[in-house]
PDB file of C-alpha atoms in Angstrom:
ATOM      1  CA  MET A 314      -5.791 -13.240  13.622  1.00  0.00           C
ATOM      2  CA  ALA A 315      -2.069 -15.092  13.431  1.00  0.00           C
ATOM      3  CA  MET A 316      -3.013 -15.529   9.456  1.00  0.00           C
ATOM      4  CA  LEU A 317      -3.253 -11.709   9.315  1.00  0.00           C
ATOM      5  CA  VAL A 318       0.249 -11.594  11.049  1.00  0.00           C
ATOM      6  CA  LEU A 319       1.831 -14.529   9.217  1.00  0.00           C
ATOM      7  CA  GLY A 320       0.860 -12.486   6.115  1.00  0.00           C
ATOM      8  CA  LEU A 321       1.393  -9.325   6.536  1.00  0.00           C
ATOM      9  CA  LEU A 322       5.100 -10.543   7.750  1.00  0.00           C
ATOM     10  CA  LEU A 323       5.152 -12.822   4.601  1.00  0.00           C
ATOM     11  CA  PHE A 324       4.181 -10.052   2.160  1.00  0.00           C
ATOM     12  CA  LEU A 325       6.018  -6.595   4.210  1.00  0.00           C
ATOM     13  CA  GLY A 326       9.143  -8.959   4.297  1.00  0.00           C
ATOM     14  CA  VAL A 327       9.497  -9.897   0.914  1.00  0.00           C
ATOM     15  CA  HIS A 328       8.618  -6.477  -0.509  1.00  0.00           C
ATOM     16  CA  SER A 329      10.970  -5.074   1.992  1.00  0.00           C
ATOM     17  CA  VAL A 330      14.091  -6.678   0.810  1.00  0.00           C
ATOM     18  CA  ARG A 331      15.368  -4.726  -0.157  1.00  0.00           C
ATOM     19  CA  VAL A 332      15.982  -2.092   2.128  1.00  0.00           C
ATOM     20  CA  VAL A 333      16.671  -4.829   4.488  1.00  0.00           C
ATOM     21  CA  ALA A 334      19.206  -7.319   2.334  1.00  0.00           C
ATOM     22  CA  PRO A 335      20.279  -5.549  -0.985  1.00  0.00           C
ATOM     23  CA  GLN A 336      23.379  -7.249  -0.955  1.00  0.00           C
ATOM     24  CA  TRP A 337      21.052 -10.715  -0.194  1.00  0.00           C
ATOM     25  CA  ARG A 338      19.319  -9.515  -2.838  1.00  0.00           C
ATOM     26  CA  GLU A 339      21.458  -8.499  -5.735  1.00  0.00           C
ATOM     27  CA  ARG A 340      23.007 -11.297  -4.695  1.00  0.00           C
ATOM     28  CA  MET A 341      19.605 -13.986  -5.217  1.00  0.00           C
ATOM     29  CA  ARG A 342      18.706 -11.856  -8.536  1.00  0.00           C
ATOM     30  CA  ALA A 343      22.299 -13.274 -10.404  1.00  0.00           C
ATOM     31  CA  ARG A 344      22.759 -16.424  -8.988  1.00  0.00           C
ATOM     32  CA  LEU A 345      18.517 -17.229  -9.710  1.00  0.00           C
ATOM     33  CA  GLY A 346      18.013 -14.662 -12.668  1.00  0.00           C
ATOM     34  CA  GLU A 347      16.101 -12.195 -13.205  1.00  0.00           C
ATOM     35  CA  GLY A 348      13.225 -14.740 -14.195  1.00  0.00           C
ATOM     36  CA  PRO A 349      13.102 -16.836 -11.898  1.00  0.00           C
ATOM     37  CA  TRP A 350      13.926 -13.749  -8.766  1.00  0.00           C
ATOM     38  CA  LYS A 351      10.574 -12.264  -9.701  1.00  0.00           C
ATOM     39  CA  GLY A 352       8.709 -15.522 -10.114  1.00  0.00           C
ATOM     40  CA  ALA A 353      10.021 -16.114  -6.275  1.00  0.00           C
ATOM     41  CA  TYR A 354       8.969 -13.004  -5.575  1.00  0.00           C
ATOM     42  CA  SER A 355       5.489 -12.566  -6.942  1.00  0.00           C
ATOM     43  CA  VAL A 356       4.036 -16.193  -5.510  1.00  0.00           C
ATOM     44  CA  LEU A 357       5.958 -15.607  -1.670  1.00  0.00           C
ATOM     45  CA  ALA A 358       4.071 -11.517  -2.577  1.00  0.00           C
ATOM     46  CA  LEU A 359       0.524 -13.085  -3.201  1.00  0.00           C
ATOM     47  CA  LEU A 360       0.990 -16.201  -0.889  1.00  0.00           C
ATOM     48  CA  GLY A 361       1.978 -13.705   1.834  1.00  0.00           C
ATOM     49  CA  PHE A 362      -1.178 -11.184   0.346  1.00  0.00           C
ATOM     50  CA  VAL A 363      -4.147 -14.009   0.541  1.00  0.00           C
ATOM     51  CA  LEU A 364      -2.535 -14.508   3.827  1.00  0.00           C
ATOM     52  CA  LEU A 365      -3.535 -11.279   5.034  1.00  0.00           C
ATOM     53  CA  VAL A 366      -6.618 -10.812   3.900  1.00  0.00           C
ATOM     54  CA  TRP A 367      -8.477 -14.210   5.090  1.00  0.00           C
ATOM     55  CA  GLY A 368      -6.337 -13.118   8.461  1.00  0.00           C
ATOM     56  CA  TYR A 369      -7.649 -10.042   8.477  1.00  0.00           C
ATOM     57  CA  GLY A 370     -11.850 -11.709   7.279  1.00  0.00           C
ATOM     58  CA  GLN A 371     -11.331 -13.858  10.061  1.00  0.00           C
ATOM     59  CA  ALA A 372     -10.637 -10.811  12.789  1.00  0.00           C
ATOM     60  CA  ARG A 373     -13.181  -9.627  11.262  1.00  0.00           C
ATOM     61  CA  GLN A 374     -15.695 -12.152  12.950  1.00  0.00           C
ATOM     62  CA  SER A 375     -14.473 -11.719  16.348  1.00  0.00           C
ATOM     63  CA  PRO A 376     -13.461  -7.891  16.678  1.00  0.00           C
ATOM     64  CA  VAL A 377     -11.127  -6.793  19.785  1.00  0.00           C
ATOM     65  CA  VAL A 378     -12.451  -3.512  19.956  1.00  0.00           C
ATOM     66  CA  LEU A 379     -10.108  -0.500  21.082  1.00  0.00           C
ATOM     67  CA  TRP A 380     -11.522   2.629  20.580  1.00  0.00           C
ATOM     68  CA  THR A 381     -14.505   3.938  18.811  1.00  0.00           C
ATOM     69  CA  PRO A 382     -13.609   6.105  16.226  1.00  0.00           C
ATOM     70  CA  PRO A 383     -15.554   9.554  15.279  1.00  0.00           C
ATOM     71  CA  VAL A 384     -17.813   9.946  11.999  1.00  0.00           C
ATOM     72  CA  ALA A 385     -16.356  12.929  11.308  1.00  0.00           C
ATOM     73  CA  SER A 386     -13.190  10.336  10.815  1.00  0.00           C
ATOM     74  CA  ARG A 387     -15.271   8.371   7.876  1.00  0.00           C
ATOM     75  CA  HIS A 388     -15.340  11.153   5.861  1.00  0.00           C
ATOM     76  CA  LEU A 389     -11.818  12.700   6.623  1.00  0.00           C
ATOM     77  CA  ALA A 390     -10.717   8.554   5.531  1.00  0.00           C
ATOM     78  CA  SER A 391     -12.024   9.274   2.370  1.00  0.00           C
ATOM     79  CA  LEU A 392     -10.333  12.815   1.609  1.00  0.00           C
ATOM     80  CA  LEU A 393      -7.102  10.840   2.147  1.00  0.00           C
ATOM     81  CA  THR A 394      -7.717   8.506   0.041  1.00  0.00           C
ATOM     82  CA  LEU A 395      -8.824  10.395  -2.464  1.00  0.00           C
ATOM     83  CA  ALA A 396      -4.875  11.280  -1.969  1.00  0.00           C
ATOM     84  CA  ALA A 397      -3.635   8.152  -1.841  1.00  0.00           C
ATOM     85  CA  PHE A 398      -5.754   6.758  -5.106  1.00  0.00           C
ATOM     86  CA  VAL A 399      -4.253  10.040  -6.662  1.00  0.00           C
ATOM     87  CA  LEU A 400      -0.643   9.597  -5.307  1.00  0.00           C
ATOM     88  CA  VAL A 401      -0.916   5.897  -6.660  1.00  0.00           C
ATOM     89  CA  ALA A 402      -2.466   6.083  -9.608  1.00  0.00           C
ATOM     90  CA  ALA A 403       0.567   9.178  -9.915  1.00  0.00           C
ATOM     91  CA  SER A 404       3.098   6.559  -9.612  1.00  0.00           C
ATOM     92  CA  GLN A 405       1.965   3.928 -12.333  1.00  0.00           C
ATOM     93  CA  VAL A 406       1.753   6.798 -15.078  1.00  0.00           C
ATOM     94  CA  ARG A 407       5.178   8.036 -16.667  1.00  0.00           C
ATOM     95  CA  GLY A 408       6.620  11.414 -16.997  1.00  0.00           C
ATOM     96  CA  ASN A 409       4.089  13.064 -14.445  1.00  0.00           C
ATOM     97  CA  ALA A 410       4.584  16.618 -12.530  1.00  0.00           C
ATOM     98  CA  ILE A 411       3.649  14.293  -9.649  1.00  0.00           C
ATOM     99  CA  GLN A 412       5.948  11.517  -9.417  1.00  0.00           C
ATOM    100  CA  ALA A 413       9.045  14.208 -10.784  1.00  0.00           C
ATOM    101  CA  ARG A 414       8.783  16.280  -7.420  1.00  0.00           C
ATOM    102  CA  LEU A 415       7.315  13.619  -4.684  1.00  0.00           C
ATOM    103  CA  GLN A 416       9.591  11.160  -6.082  1.00  0.00           C
ATOM    104  CA  HIS A 417       8.300   8.127  -4.614  1.00  0.00           C
ATOM    105  CA  PRO A 418       4.310   8.429  -4.795  1.00  0.00           C
ATOM    106  CA  MET A 419       3.044   5.312  -4.490  1.00  0.00           C
ATOM    107  CA  LEU A 420       4.763   4.741  -0.996  1.00  0.00           C
ATOM    108  CA  LEU A 421       3.310   8.154   0.090  1.00  0.00           C
ATOM    109  CA  GLY A 422      -0.312   6.762  -1.632  1.00  0.00           C
ATOM    110  CA  THR A 423       0.701   3.673   0.815  1.00  0.00           C
ATOM    111  CA  LYS A 424       1.078   5.860   3.856  1.00  0.00           C
ATOM    112  CA  LEU A 425      -2.198   8.094   2.987  1.00  0.00           C
ATOM    113  CA  TRP A 426      -4.624   4.982   3.059  1.00  0.00           C
ATOM    114  CA  ALA A 427      -2.822   3.254   5.468  1.00  0.00           C
ATOM    115  CA  PHE A 428      -2.971   6.829   8.316  1.00  0.00           C
ATOM    116  CA  ALA A 429      -7.021   6.889   6.511  1.00  0.00           C
ATOM    117  CA  HIS A 430      -7.794   3.835   7.919  1.00  0.00           C
ATOM    118  CA  LEU A 431      -6.030   4.279  11.172  1.00  0.00           C
ATOM    119  CA  LEU A 432      -8.382   7.338  11.944  1.00  0.00           C
ATOM    120  CA  ALA A 433     -10.954   5.147  10.745  1.00  0.00           C
ATOM    121  CA  ASN A 434     -11.567   2.096  12.177  1.00  0.00           C
ATOM    122  CA  GLY A 435     -10.131   1.028  15.793  1.00  0.00           C
ATOM    123  CA  THR A 436      -9.731  -2.692  16.351  1.00  0.00           C
ATOM    124  CA  LEU A 437      -6.896  -5.042  16.726  1.00  0.00           C
ATOM    125  CA  ALA A 438      -7.150  -6.349  13.231  1.00  0.00           C
ATOM    126  CA  ASP A 439      -7.124  -2.568  12.130  1.00  0.00           C
ATOM    127  CA  VAL A 440      -4.369  -0.993  14.080  1.00  0.00           C
ATOM    128  CA  LEU A 441      -2.061  -4.940  12.846  1.00  0.00           C
ATOM    129  CA  LEU A 442      -3.240  -4.147   9.213  1.00  0.00           C
ATOM    130  CA  PHE A 443      -2.939  -0.498   8.543  1.00  0.00           C
ATOM    131  CA  GLY A 444      -0.113   0.617  10.712  1.00  0.00           C
ATOM    132  CA  GLY A 445       1.666  -2.695   9.625  1.00  0.00           C
ATOM    133  CA  PHE A 446       1.731  -0.840   6.172  1.00  0.00           C
ATOM    134  CA  LEU A 447       2.121   2.357   7.636  1.00  0.00           C
ATOM    135  CA  ALA A 448       4.202   1.843   9.032  1.00  0.00           C
ATOM    136  CA  TRP A 449       6.714  -0.207   6.333  1.00  0.00           C
ATOM    137  CA  ALA A 450       5.801   2.774   3.967  1.00  0.00           C
ATOM    138  CA  VAL A 451       8.069   5.078   6.728  1.00  0.00           C
ATOM    139  CA  VAL A 452      11.155   3.154   7.028  1.00  0.00           C
ATOM    140  CA  THR A 453      10.464   2.292   3.293  1.00  0.00           C
ATOM    141  CA  TYR A 454      10.151   5.892   1.741  1.00  0.00           C
ATOM    142  CA  ARG A 455      13.177   6.795   3.672  1.00  0.00           C
ATOM    143  CA  ALA A 456      15.326   4.222   2.935  1.00  0.00           C
ATOM    144  CA  SER A 457      14.413   5.305  -1.316  1.00  0.00           C
ATOM    145  CA  ARG A 458      14.936   8.744  -0.874  1.00  0.00           C
ATOM    146  CA  ARG A 459      18.250   8.082   1.010  1.00  0.00           C
ATOM    147  CA  ARG A 460      18.877   5.990  -2.513  1.00  0.00           C
ATOM    148  CA  GLY A 461      18.736   9.449  -4.384  1.00  0.00           C
ATOM    149  CA  PRO A 462      16.568  11.022  -6.827  1.00  0.00           C
ATOM    150  CA  VAL A 463      14.924   9.194  -9.422  1.00  0.00           C
ATOM    151  CA  GLU A 464      15.146  11.268 -12.852  1.00  0.00           C
ATOM    152  CA  VAL A 465      11.733  11.330 -15.027  1.00  0.00           C
ATOM    153  CA  ASP A 466      11.038  13.510 -17.698  1.00  0.00           C
ATOM    154  CA  VAL A 467       8.243  15.242 -17.323  1.00  0.00           C
ATOM    155  CA  ARG A 468       5.161  15.112 -20.702  1.00  0.00           C
ATOM    156  CA  PRO A 469       2.958  17.410 -21.061  1.00  0.00           C
ATOM    157  CA  GLY A 470      -1.150  16.253 -19.950  1.00  0.00           C
ATOM    158  CA  ARG A 471       0.603  12.759 -17.416  1.00  0.00           C
ATOM    159  CA  THR A 472      -0.058  14.615 -14.972  1.00  0.00           C
ATOM    160  CA  ALA A 473      -3.736  15.590 -15.233  1.00  0.00           C
ATOM    161  CA  VAL A 474      -4.179  11.811 -17.001  1.00  0.00           C
ATOM    162  CA  ALA A 475      -2.600  11.016 -13.649  1.00  0.00           C
ATOM    163  CA  VAL A 476      -5.131  13.103 -11.566  1.00  0.00           C
ATOM    164  CA  VAL A 477      -8.259  11.675 -14.132  1.00  0.00           C
ATOM    165  CA  ALA A 478      -7.575   7.855 -13.555  1.00  0.00           C
ATOM    166  CA  GLY A 479      -6.475   8.094 -10.195  1.00  0.00           C
ATOM    167  CA  VAL A 480      -9.229   9.959  -9.007  1.00  0.00           C
ATOM    168  CA  LEU A 481     -11.871   7.789 -10.980  1.00  0.00           C
ATOM    169  CA  ALA A 482     -10.005   4.657  -9.515  1.00  0.00           C
ATOM    170  CA  TRP A 483     -11.240   6.581  -5.865  1.00  0.00           C
ATOM    171  CA  ALA A 484     -14.557   6.538  -7.242  1.00  0.00           C
ATOM    172  CA  ALA A 485     -15.020   3.283  -8.594  1.00  0.00           C
ATOM    173  CA  PHE A 486     -13.654   2.334  -5.421  1.00  0.00           C
ATOM    174  CA  ALA A 487     -15.166   3.848  -2.736  1.00  0.00           C
ATOM    175  CA  PHE A 488     -19.274   4.237  -4.528  1.00  0.00           C
ATOM    176  CA  TRP A 489     -18.808   0.189  -5.625  1.00  0.00           C
ATOM    177  CA  ALA A 490     -15.659  -2.328  -5.153  1.00  0.00           C
ATOM    178  CA  HIS A 491     -14.839  -1.571  -0.895  1.00  0.00           C
ATOM    179  CA  ALA A 492     -18.849  -2.934  -0.656  1.00  0.00           C
ATOM    180  CA  ALA A 493     -18.428  -5.547  -3.333  1.00  0.00           C
ATOM    181  CA  TRP A 494     -14.854  -7.225  -1.816  1.00  0.00           C
ATOM    182  CA  ILE A 495     -14.539  -6.155   1.783  1.00  0.00           C
ATOM    183  CA  GLY A 496     -18.170  -5.866   2.813  1.00  0.00           C
ATOM    184  CA  VAL A 497     -18.283  -1.700   4.103  1.00  0.00           C
ATOM    185  CA  ARG A 498     -20.607   0.724   1.857  1.00  0.00           C
ATOM    186  CA  PRO A 499     -17.427   3.849   3.278  1.00  0.00           C
ATOM    187  CA  PHE A 500     -20.849   6.191   2.401  1.00  0.00           C
ATOM    188  CA  GLY A 501     -23.873   4.595   3.487  1.00  0.00           C
TER     189      GLY A 501
END
């Protein structure tokens, strides 16, 4: 469990610098330069990600069950993760109406993903992992909204591209990658 917590602190901590220490972040970027700053950021984020994946895998070997979710929560989680994948895809396709309307679809997708997994899982490791991501996404979304609106030049067809990409990515993950990478079949 310690590796999971350490990984979460490192991964989410690095991703929180803009929220909790924006002046320090700007000073460090200026001092180090854009390339080295991004390099250090990436290395620390990747290390945190590896630790949280490893720690979560270890914690799953001896789970501390807090509750047993009803079967119906898995179906709801599948629907919510579909929406989460579309939101994340919308964050990557420039010029779509979803991005223009919601402003920060990646954070909203992260919130939905984390909430869905909290509904469908009931171990301590799940609460730490998905609860940590949910809390981080809520705080970061609020801070992002306070910075003001992001201008998006909506282009025809881009919203459809985002939706189709999100649905296809969700299907690939739900029907193949989730079982292959995580060892859990969402459907079966």
